Structure formats: structure tokens, C-alpha cells
Amino acid sequence: MLAGGLGGIKQTDLTQLQKSAEGYPIKFTFAPNFSQLKELYGKSTIYWTASGYGQDENTHPERVEHFGITLVEAMAAGCLVLPVRKGGFKEILGAKFLEYGWDSSQELKARTKELIMRPPALNLVDGSRLRQRALEFSFMKFKINVRKRVNEDFSK
């Protein structure tokens, strides 16, 4: 399944992509709504995201993902995530999960193959660990942190 927005993509490129996928079990969902995304996350094992790939984040920080809520949503669904190591994705992964990131298409291919080939039980464990990491970005965690900060400020 390939799902995503169409921002800045030319129709000729989309047509080329779809033609190159002919004969493979690949489906396309362009500009899915949130309920479609949640359904896709629930059916997925691996989630790739390449927002900012090929960009120099120091020269053009606006061209990389600043936060990347879709990454957190995929993690919350238990997907094994493989984001490009750029922008906010690094912070979302945190030091414990940085090995899930990638810098080149060769690294993405190798990491994907590794996840496909290893025992499913390991993927379940890692999916659970990533789900726990996603909780760090939940609304409940946000409320707890705001209250803590406010209490610290008023106790001075």
C-alpha cells in the first residue's frame, strides 16, 4: 500500500509510479482522510516516510518534516516505522529508536528486508516498544507536562 498526499507531485510522475508498480501487489491511496489512514495503520506492519529525503536540513529546514504526526500515529498503531533521519523524525524516534531511521534508499531497502525476514515475535515486541514511545506525544502526556510546569512556576 502506498498512501499519501499529492502536494507538488506532477500527474506524469504519478502515472509513471503507477505503471512501475504494475504486476506487483501494490495499491495506491492518494490523499487519504484520517479514518482511512487509521484503517491503513491498523492493517500495516511497516510504515515508511521519506519527507525531506534528499534535502539538506541545515540549508533548507522548511523542506523536512518538523514534527511528523503521521509517524506518531503509525507508532501508536504498532507499526514498525522507517522514517528518513531528518528534521523532527529524529526527535520522535529518540535515542532508543534512532536505528529505525535511514539516510539512503539502500539503507531503507536493507532495513525493510531485515524486518520482513526476522521472526514475527521480534516485530511484535518492537511494535509494542514503539507504541509506548508514541504515548510520549499523547494529549494526556501533554496535559501532565503542562500541569507540572505550571506547578513548578507557581512554587517558586
CSV table of N, CA and C in Angstrom, one decimal:
chain,number,residue,atom,x,y,z
A,1,MET,N,0.8,-1.2,0.0
A,1,MET,CA,0.0,0.0,0.0
A,1,MET,C,0.9,1.2,0.0
A,2,LEU,N,0.6,2.1,-0.9
A,2,LEU,CA,1.3,3.4,-0.9
A,2,LEU,C,0.2,4.5,-0.7
A,3,ALA,N,0.3,5.2,0.4
A,3,ALA,CA,-0.7,6.2,0.7
A,3,ALA,C,0.0,7.5,1.0
A,4,GLY,N,-0.6,8.6,0.6
A,4,GLY,CA,0.0,9.9,0.9
A,4,GLY,C,-0.7,11.0,0.2
A,5,GLY,N,-0.2,12.2,0.6
A,5,GLY,CA,-0.7,13.4,-0.1
A,5,GLY,C,-0.1,13.6,-1.5
A,6,LEU,N,-0.7,14.6,-2.2
A,6,LEU,CA,-0.2,14.8,-3.5
A,6,LEU,C,0.5,16.1,-3.7
A,7,GLY,N,0.8,16.8,-2.6
A,7,GLY,CA,1.4,18.1,-2.7
A,7,GLY,C,2.6,18.2,-3.6
A,8,GLY,N,2.5,18.9,-4.6
A,8,GLY,CA,3.7,19.2,-5.5
A,8,GLY,C,4.0,18.1,-6.5
A,9,ILE,N,3.2,17.0,-6.5
A,9,ILE,CA,3.5,15.9,-7.4
A,9,ILE,C,2.8,16.1,-8.7
A,10,LYS,N,3.6,15.9,-9.8
A,10,LYS,CA,3.0,16.1,-11.1
A,10,LYS,C,2.2,14.8,-11.5
A,11,GLN,N,1.2,15.0,-12.3
A,11,GLN,CA,0.4,13.8,-12.7
A,11,GLN,C,1.2,12.9,-13.5
A,12,THR,N,2.2,13.4,-14.3
A,12,THR,CA,3.0,12.5,-15.1
A,12,THR,C,3.9,11.6,-14.2
A,13,ASP,N,4.3,12.1,-13.0
A,13,ASP,CA,5.1,11.3,-12.1
A,13,ASP,C,4.2,10.2,-11.4
A,14,LEU,N,3.0,10.6,-11.1
A,14,LEU,CA,2.0,9.6,-10.5
A,14,LEU,C,1.8,8.5,-11.5
A,15,THR,N,1.5,8.9,-12.8
A,15,THR,CA,1.3,7.9,-13.8
A,15,THR,C,2.5,6.9,-13.9
A,16,GLN,N,3.7,7.5,-13.9
A,16,GLN,CA,4.9,6.7,-14.0
A,16,GLN,C,5.0,5.7,-12.9
A,17,LEU,N,4.7,6.3,-11.7
A,17,LEU,CA,4.8,5.4,-10.4
A,17,LEU,C,3.8,4.3,-10.5
A,18,GLN,N,2.6,4.6,-10.9
A,18,GLN,CA,1.6,3.5,-11.0
A,18,GLN,C,2.0,2.5,-12.1
A,19,LYS,N,2.5,2.9,-13.2
A,19,LYS,CA,3.0,2.0,-14.2
A,19,LYS,C,4.1,1.1,-13.7
A,20,SER,N,5.0,1.7,-13.0
A,20,SER,CA,6.2,0.9,-12.5
A,20,SER,C,5.7,-0.1,-11.5
A,21,ALA,N,4.6,0.0,-10.8
A,21,ALA,CA,4.1,-0.9,-9.8
A,21,ALA,C,3.2,-2.0,-10.5
A,22,GLU,N,2.9,-1.9,-11.8
A,22,GLU,CA,2.1,-2.9,-12.4
A,22,GLU,C,2.7,-4.3,-12.2
A,23,GLY,N,1.9,-5.3,-11.9
A,23,GLY,CA,2.4,-6.7,-11.7
A,23,GLY,C,2.8,-6.9,-10.3
A,24,TYR,N,2.9,-5.9,-9.4
A,24,TYR,CA,3.2,-6.1,-8.0
A,24,TYR,C,2.0,-5.9,-7.2
A,25,PRO,N,1.9,-6.5,-6.0
A,25,PRO,CA,0.7,-6.3,-5.1
A,25,PRO,C,0.8,-5.0,-4.4
A,26,ILE,N,0.8,-3.9,-5.2
A,26,ILE,CA,0.8,-2.6,-4.6
A,26,ILE,C,-0.4,-1.8,-5.0
A,27,LYS,N,-1.1,-1.2,-3.9
A,27,LYS,CA,-2.3,-0.4,-4.1
A,27,LYS,C,-1.9,1.0,-3.8
A,28,PHE,N,-2.6,2.0,-4.4
A,28,PHE,CA,-2.3,3.4,-4.1
A,28,PHE,C,-3.6,4.0,-3.5
A,29,THR,N,-3.4,4.8,-2.5
A,29,THR,CA,-4.4,5.6,-1.9
A,29,THR,C,-3.9,7.1,-1.8
A,30,PHE,N,-4.4,7.9,-2.6
A,30,PHE,CA,-3.9,9.3,-2.6
A,30,PHE,C,-4.8,10.2,-1.8
A,31,ALA,N,-4.1,11.0,-1.0
A,31,ALA,CA,-4.8,12.0,-0.1
A,31,ALA,C,-5.9,11.3,0.7
A,32,PRO,N,-5.5,10.3,1.5
A,32,PRO,CA,-6.5,9.6,2.3
A,32,PRO,C,-7.0,10.5,3.5
A,33,ASN,N,-8.2,10.3,3.9
A,33,ASN,CA,-8.7,11.1,5.1
A,33,ASN,C,-8.2,10.4,6.4
A,34,PHE,N,-8.5,10.9,7.5
A,34,PHE,CA,-7.9,10.4,8.8
A,34,PHE,C,-8.5,9.0,9.1
A,35,SER,N,-9.8,8.8,8.8
A,35,SER,CA,-10.3,7.4,9.1
A,35,SER,C,-9.7,6.4,8.2
A,36,GLN,N,-9.4,6.8,6.9
A,36,GLN,CA,-8.7,5.8,6.0
A,36,GLN,C,-7.3,5.5,6.5
A,37,LEU,N,-6.6,6.6,7.0
A,37,LEU,CA,-5.3,6.4,7.5
A,37,LEU,C,-5.3,5.5,8.7
A,38,LYS,N,-6.2,5.7,9.6
A,38,LYS,CA,-6.3,4.8,10.8
A,38,LYS,C,-6.5,3.3,10.4
A,39,GLU,N,-7.3,3.1,9.4
A,39,GLU,CA,-7.6,1.8,8.9
A,39,GLU,C,-6.3,1.2,8.3
A,40,LEU,N,-5.6,2.0,7.5
A,40,LEU,CA,-4.4,1.5,6.9
A,40,LEU,C,-3.3,1.2,7.9
A,41,TYR,N,-3.1,2.1,8.9
A,41,TYR,CA,-2.2,1.8,10.0
A,41,TYR,C,-2.5,0.5,10.7
A,42,GLY,N,-3.8,0.2,10.9
A,42,GLY,CA,-4.2,-1.0,11.6
A,42,GLY,C,-3.9,-2.2,10.8
A,43,LYS,N,-3.8,-2.1,9.5
A,43,LYS,CA,-3.5,-3.3,8.7
A,43,LYS,C,-2.0,-3.4,8.3
A,44,SER,N,-1.3,-2.4,8.7
A,44,SER,CA,0.1,-2.4,8.3
A,44,SER,C,1.1,-2.9,9.3
A,45,THR,N,2.2,-3.4,8.8
A,45,THR,CA,3.3,-3.9,9.7
A,45,THR,C,4.4,-2.8,9.6
A,46,ILE,N,4.8,-2.4,8.5
A,46,ILE,CA,5.9,-1.4,8.3
A,46,ILE,C,5.3,-0.1,7.7
A,47,TYR,N,5.9,1.0,8.2
A,47,TYR,CA,5.5,2.3,7.8
A,47,TYR,C,6.7,3.1,7.4
A,48,TRP,N,6.8,3.4,6.1
A,48,TRP,CA,7.9,4.3,5.6
A,48,TRP,C,7.4,5.7,5.5
A,49,THR,N,8.3,6.6,5.7
A,49,THR,CA,8.1,8.0,5.4
A,49,THR,C,9.4,8.6,5.0
A,50,ALA,N,9.3,9.4,3.9
A,50,ALA,CA,10.6,10.0,3.3
A,50,ALA,C,10.5,11.5,3.1
A,51,SER,N,9.6,12.1,3.9
A,51,SER,CA,9.5,13.6,3.8
A,51,SER,C,10.8,14.2,4.2
A,52,GLY,N,11.4,14.9,3.2
A,52,GLY,CA,12.7,15.6,3.4
A,52,GLY,C,13.9,14.8,2.8
A,53,TYR,N,13.6,13.6,2.3
A,53,TYR,CA,14.7,12.8,1.7
A,53,TYR,C,15.3,13.6,0.6
A,54,GLY,N,16.6,13.6,0.6
A,54,GLY,CA,17.4,14.3,-0.5
A,54,GLY,C,17.6,15.8,-0.2
A,55,GLN,N,17.1,16.3,0.9
A,55,GLN,CA,17.2,17.7,1.2
A,55,GLN,C,18.3,17.9,2.3
A,56,ASP,N,18.9,19.1,2.2
A,56,ASP,CA,19.8,19.5,3.3
A,56,ASP,C,19.1,20.2,4.3
A,57,GLU,N,18.8,19.6,5.5
A,57,GLU,CA,18.0,20.2,6.5
A,57,GLU,C,18.7,21.4,7.1
A,58,ASN,N,20.0,21.6,7.0
A,58,ASN,CA,20.6,22.8,7.5
A,58,ASN,C,20.4,24.0,6.6
A,59,THR,N,20.5,23.7,5.3
A,59,THR,CA,20.3,24.8,4.4
A,59,THR,C,18.8,25.1,4.1
A,60,HIS,N,18.0,24.1,4.1
A,60,HIS,CA,16.5,24.3,3.8
A,60,HIS,C,15.7,23.5,4.9
A,61,PRO,N,15.7,24.0,6.1
A,61,PRO,CA,14.9,23.2,7.1
A,61,PRO,C,13.4,23.2,6.8
A,62,GLU,N,12.9,24.1,6.0
A,62,GLU,CA,11.5,24.1,5.7
A,62,GLU,C,11.1,22.9,4.8
A,63,ARG,N,12.1,22.2,4.2
A,63,ARG,CA,11.8,21.1,3.3
A,63,ARG,C,11.8,19.8,4.0
A,64,VAL,N,11.9,19.8,5.3
A,64,VAL,CA,11.9,18.5,6.1
A,64,VAL,C,10.7,18.6,7.0
A,65,GLU,N,10.3,17.4,7.5
A,65,GLU,CA,9.1,17.3,8.4
A,65,GLU,C,9.6,17.9,9.8
A,66,HIS,N,8.8,18.8,10.3
A,66,HIS,CA,9.2,19.5,11.5
A,66,HIS,C,8.7,18.6,12.7
A,67,PHE,N,7.5,18.0,12.6
A,67,PHE,CA,7.1,17.1,13.7
A,67,PHE,C,6.8,15.8,13.2
A,68,GLY,N,5.8,15.6,12.3
A,68,GLY,CA,5.5,14.4,11.7
A,68,GLY,C,4.5,13.5,12.5
A,69,ILE,N,3.3,14.1,12.6
A,69,ILE,CA,2.2,13.4,13.3
A,69,ILE,C,1.9,12.0,12.8
A,70,THR,N,2.1,11.9,11.4
A,70,THR,CA,1.7,10.6,10.9
A,70,THR,C,2.7,9.5,11.4
A,71,LEU,N,3.9,9.8,11.7
A,71,LEU,CA,4.9,8.9,12.3
A,71,LEU,C,4.4,8.4,13.6
A,72,VAL,N,4.0,9.4,14.5
A,72,VAL,CA,3.4,9.1,15.8
A,72,VAL,C,2.2,8.2,15.7
A,73,GLU,N,1.3,8.5,14.7
A,73,GLU,CA,0.1,7.8,14.5
A,73,GLU,C,0.4,6.3,14.2
A,74,ALA,N,1.4,6.1,13.3
A,74,ALA,CA,1.8,4.8,12.9
A,74,ALA,C,2.4,4.0,14.0
A,75,MET,N,3.2,4.7,14.8
A,75,MET,CA,3.8,4.1,16.0
A,75,MET,C,2.7,3.7,17.0
A,76,ALA,N,1.7,4.6,17.2
A,76,ALA,CA,0.6,4.3,18.1
A,76,ALA,C,-0.2,3.1,17.7
A,77,ALA,N,-0.2,2.8,16.4
A,77,ALA,CA,-0.9,1.6,15.8
A,77,ALA,C,0.0,0.4,15.9
A,78,GLY,N,1.2,0.5,16.4
A,78,GLY,CA,2.1,-0.7,16.5
A,78,GLY,C,2.9,-1.0,15.2
A,79,CYS,N,2.9,0.0,14.3
A,79,CYS,CA,3.7,-0.3,13.0
A,79,CYS,C,5.2,-0.1,13.3
A,80,LEU,N,6.0,-0.9,12.6
A,80,LEU,CA,7.4,-0.7,12.6
A,80,LEU,C,7.7,0.4,11.7
A,81,VAL,N,8.3,1.5,12.2
A,81,VAL,CA,8.4,2.7,11.4
A,81,VAL,C,9.8,2.9,10.8
A,82,LEU,N,9.9,3.3,9.6
A,82,LEU,CA,11.2,3.5,9.0
A,82,LEU,C,11.2,4.9,8.3
A,83,PRO,N,11.5,6.0,9.2
A,83,PRO,CA,11.5,7.3,8.6
A,83,PRO,C,12.9,7.7,8.2
A,84,VAL,N,12.9,8.6,7.3
A,84,VAL,CA,14.2,9.2,6.9
A,84,VAL,C,14.7,10.0,8.1
A,85,ARG,N,16.0,9.9,8.4
A,85,ARG,CA,16.6,10.6,9.6
A,85,ARG,C,16.8,12.1,9.3
A,86,LYS,N,15.7,12.8,9.3
A,86,LYS,CA,15.7,14.2,9.1
A,86,LYS,C,14.7,14.9,10.0
A,87,GLY,N,15.0,16.2,10.3
A,87,GLY,CA,14.0,17.0,11.0
A,87,GLY,C,13.5,16.4,12.2
A,88,GLY,N,12.2,16.6,12.5
A,88,GLY,CA,11.5,16.2,13.7
A,88,GLY,C,11.5,14.7,13.9
A,89,PHE,N,11.6,13.9,12.8
A,89,PHE,CA,11.6,12.4,12.9
A,89,PHE,C,12.6,11.9,13.9
A,90,LYS,N,13.8,12.6,13.9
A,90,LYS,CA,14.9,12.2,14.8
A,90,LYS,C,14.4,12.3,16.3
A,91,GLU,N,13.8,13.4,16.6
A,91,GLU,CA,13.3,13.6,18.0
A,91,GLU,C,12.2,12.7,18.3
A,92,ILE,N,11.3,12.4,17.4
A,92,ILE,CA,10.2,11.5,17.7
A,92,ILE,C,10.7,10.1,18.0
A,93,LEU,N,11.7,9.6,17.2
A,93,LEU,CA,12.3,8.3,17.5
A,93,LEU,C,13.0,8.3,18.8
A,94,GLY,N,13.7,9.4,19.1
A,94,GLY,CA,14.5,9.4,20.3
A,94,GLY,C,15.7,8.5,20.2
A,95,ALA,N,16.6,8.6,21.1
A,95,ALA,CA,17.9,7.9,21.0
A,95,ALA,C,17.7,6.4,21.0
A,96,LYS,N,16.7,5.9,21.7
A,96,LYS,CA,16.5,4.4,21.7
A,96,LYS,C,16.1,3.8,20.4
A,97,PHE,N,15.4,4.6,19.6
A,97,PHE,CA,14.8,4.1,18.3
A,97,PHE,C,15.5,4.6,17.1
A,98,LEU,N,16.6,5.4,17.2
A,98,LEU,CA,17.2,6.0,16.1
A,98,LEU,C,17.6,5.0,15.0
A,99,GLU,N,17.9,3.8,15.4
A,99,GLU,CA,18.3,2.8,14.4
A,99,GLU,C,17.2,2.5,13.4
A,100,TYR,N,15.9,2.9,13.7
A,100,TYR,CA,14.8,2.7,12.7
A,100,TYR,C,14.9,3.7,11.6
A,101,GLY,N,15.7,4.8,11.7
A,101,GLY,CA,15.8,5.8,10.7
A,101,GLY,C,16.7,5.3,9.6
A,102,TRP,N,16.7,6.0,8.5
A,102,TRP,CA,17.6,5.7,7.3
A,102,TRP,C,18.0,7.0,6.6
A,103,ASP,N,19.1,6.9,5.9
A,103,ASP,CA,19.7,8.0,5.2
A,103,ASP,C,19.8,7.9,3.7
A,104,SER,N,19.7,6.6,3.2
A,104,SER,CA,19.8,6.3,1.8
A,104,SER,C,18.8,5.3,1.4
A,105,SER,N,18.5,5.3,0.1
A,105,SER,CA,17.5,4.3,-0.3
A,105,SER,C,18.0,2.8,-0.1
A,106,GLN,N,19.3,2.7,-0.2
A,106,GLN,CA,19.9,1.3,0.0
A,106,GLN,C,19.7,0.9,1.5
A,107,GLU,N,19.9,1.9,2.4
A,107,GLU,CA,19.7,1.6,3.8
A,107,GLU,C,18.2,1.2,4.1
A,108,LEU,N,17.3,2.0,3.4
A,108,LEU,CA,15.9,1.7,3.6
A,108,LEU,C,15.5,0.3,3.1
A,109,LYS,N,16.1,-0.1,1.9
A,109,LYS,CA,15.8,-1.4,1.4
A,109,LYS,C,16.3,-2.5,2.3
A,110,ALA,N,17.6,-2.3,2.8
A,110,ALA,CA,18.2,-3.3,3.7
A,110,ALA,C,17.4,-3.4,5.0
A,111,ARG,N,17.0,-2.3,5.6
A,111,ARG,CA,16.3,-2.3,6.9
A,111,ARG,C,14.9,-3.0,6.7
A,112,THR,N,14.2,-2.7,5.5
A,112,THR,CA,12.9,-3.3,5.3
A,112,THR,C,13.1,-4.8,5.1
A,113,LYS,N,14.1,-5.2,4.4
A,113,LYS,CA,14.3,-6.7,4.2
A,113,LYS,C,14.5,-7.3,5.5
A,114,GLU,N,15.3,-6.7,6.4
A,114,GLU,CA,15.6,-7.2,7.7
A,114,GLU,C,14.4,-7.4,8.5
A,115,LEU,N,13.5,-6.4,8.5
A,115,LEU,CA,12.2,-6.5,9.2
A,115,LEU,C,11.3,-7.6,8.7
A,116,ILE,N,11.3,-7.8,7.4
A,116,ILE,CA,10.5,-8.8,6.7
A,116,ILE,C,11.0,-10.2,7.1
A,117,MET,N,12.3,-10.4,7.1
A,117,MET,CA,12.9,-11.7,7.3
A,117,MET,C,13.0,-12.2,8.7
A,118,ARG,N,12.9,-11.3,9.7
A,118,ARG,CA,13.1,-11.7,11.1
A,118,ARG,C,11.9,-12.3,11.7
A,119,PRO,N,12.0,-13.0,12.8
A,119,PRO,CA,10.9,-13.7,13.4
A,119,PRO,C,9.8,-12.7,13.8
A,120,PRO,N,8.5,-13.0,13.5
A,120,PRO,CA,7.4,-12.1,13.8
A,120,PRO,C,7.3,-11.7,15.2
A,121,ALA,N,7.7,-12.5,16.1
A,121,ALA,CA,7.7,-12.2,17.6
A,121,ALA,C,8.6,-10.9,17.9
A,122,LEU,N,9.7,-10.8,17.2
A,122,LEU,CA,10.5,-9.6,17.4
A,122,LEU,C,9.9,-8.4,16.9
A,123,ASN,N,9.2,-8.5,15.8
A,123,ASN,CA,8.4,-7.3,15.3
A,123,ASN,C,7.3,-6.9,16.2
A,124,LEU,N,6.6,-7.9,16.8
A,124,LEU,CA,5.6,-7.6,17.8
A,124,LEU,C,6.2,-6.9,19.0
A,125,VAL,N,7.3,-7.3,19.5
A,125,VAL,CA,8.0,-6.7,20.6
A,125,VAL,C,8.4,-5.2,20.3
A,126,ASP,N,9.0,-5.1,19.1
A,126,ASP,CA,9.4,-3.7,18.7
A,126,ASP,C,8.2,-2.8,18.4
A,127,GLY,N,7.1,-3.4,17.9
A,127,GLY,CA,5.9,-2.6,17.7
A,127,GLY,C,5.3,-2.1,19.0
A,128,SER,N,5.4,-3.0,20.0
A,128,SER,CA,4.9,-2.6,21.3
A,128,SER,C,5.8,-1.5,21.9
A,129,ARG,N,7.1,-1.6,21.8
A,129,ARG,CA,8.0,-0.6,22.3
A,129,ARG,C,7.8,0.8,21.6
A,130,LEU,N,7.5,0.7,20.3
A,130,LEU,CA,7.2,2.0,19.5
A,130,LEU,C,5.9,2.5,19.9
A,131,ARG,N,4.9,1.7,20.2
A,131,ARG,CA,3.6,2.1,20.7
A,131,ARG,C,3.8,2.9,22.0
A,132,GLN,N,4.6,2.4,22.9
A,132,GLN,CA,4.9,3.0,24.2
A,132,GLN,C,5.6,4.4,23.9
A,133,ARG,N,6.5,4.5,23.0
A,133,ARG,CA,7.2,5.7,22.7
A,133,ARG,C,6.2,6.7,22.2
A,134,ALA,N,5.2,6.3,21.4
A,134,ALA,CA,4.2,7.2,20.8
A,134,ALA,C,3.4,7.9,22.0
A,135,LEU,N,3.2,7.2,23.1
A,135,LEU,CA,2.5,7.7,24.2
A,135,LEU,C,3.1,9.0,24.8
A,136,GLU,N,4.4,9.1,24.5
A,136,GLU,CA,5.1,10.4,25.0
A,136,GLU,C,4.6,11.6,24.3
A,137,PHE,N,3.9,11.4,23.2
A,137,PHE,CA,3.3,12.5,22.4
A,137,PHE,C,1.8,12.6,22.5
A,138,SER,N,1.2,11.9,23.4
A,138,SER,CA,-0.2,11.9,23.6
A,138,SER,C,-0.7,13.2,24.2
A,139,PHE,N,-2.0,13.4,24.1
A,139,PHE,CA,-2.6,14.6,24.7
A,139,PHE,C,-2.5,14.5,26.2
A,140,MET,N,-2.7,13.3,26.8
A,140,MET,CA,-2.6,13.1,28.2
A,140,MET,C,-1.3,13.5,28.7
A,141,LYS,N,-0.2,13.0,28.1
A,141,LYS,CA,1.2,13.3,28.5
A,141,LYS,C,1.4,14.9,28.4
A,142,PHE,N,0.8,15.5,27.4
A,142,PHE,CA,0.9,16.9,27.2
A,142,PHE,C,0.3,17.6,28.4
A,143,LYS,N,-0.9,17.2,28.8
A,143,LYS,CA,-1.6,17.8,29.9
A,143,LYS,C,-0.8,17.7,31.2
A,144,ILE,N,-0.2,16.5,31.4
A,144,ILE,CA,0.6,16.2,32.6
A,144,ILE,C,1.8,17.1,32.6
A,145,ASN,N,2.5,17.3,31.5
A,145,ASN,CA,3.7,18.1,31.5
A,145,ASN,C,3.3,19.6,31.7
A,146,VAL,N,2.2,20.1,31.1
A,146,VAL,CA,1.8,21.5,31.3
A,146,VAL,C,1.5,21.7,32.8
A,147,ARG,N,0.7,20.8,33.4
A,147,ARG,CA,0.4,21.0,34.8
A,147,ARG,C,1.7,21.0,35.7
A,148,LYS,N,2.6,20.1,35.4
A,148,LYS,CA,3.8,20.0,36.1
A,148,LYS,C,4.6,21.3,36.0
A,149,ARG,N,4.7,21.9,34.8
A,149,ARG,CA,5.4,23.1,34.5
A,149,ARG,C,4.7,24.3,35.3
A,150,VAL,N,3.4,24.3,35.2
A,150,VAL,CA,2.7,25.4,35.9
A,150,VAL,C,2.9,25.3,37.4
A,151,ASN,N,2.8,24.1,37.9
A,151,ASN,CA,3.1,24.0,39.4
A,151,ASN,C,4.5,24.3,39.8
A,152,GLU,N,5.5,24.0,38.9
A,152,GLU,CA,6.9,24.4,39.2
A,152,GLU,C,7.0,25.9,39.2
A,153,ASP,N,6.4,26.6,38.2
A,153,ASP,CA,6.5,28.0,38.2
A,153,ASP,C,5.8,28.7,39.3
A,154,PHE,N,4.7,28.2,39.8
A,154,PHE,CA,4.0,28.8,41.0
A,154,PHE,C,4.6,28.5,42.3
A,155,SER,N,5.4,27.4,42.4
A,155,SER,CA,6.0,27.0,43.6
A,155,SER,C,7.3,27.8,43.9
A,156,LYS,N,7.7,28.6,43.0
A,156,LYS,CA,9.0,29.4,43.2
A,156,LYS,C,8.8,30.5,44.1
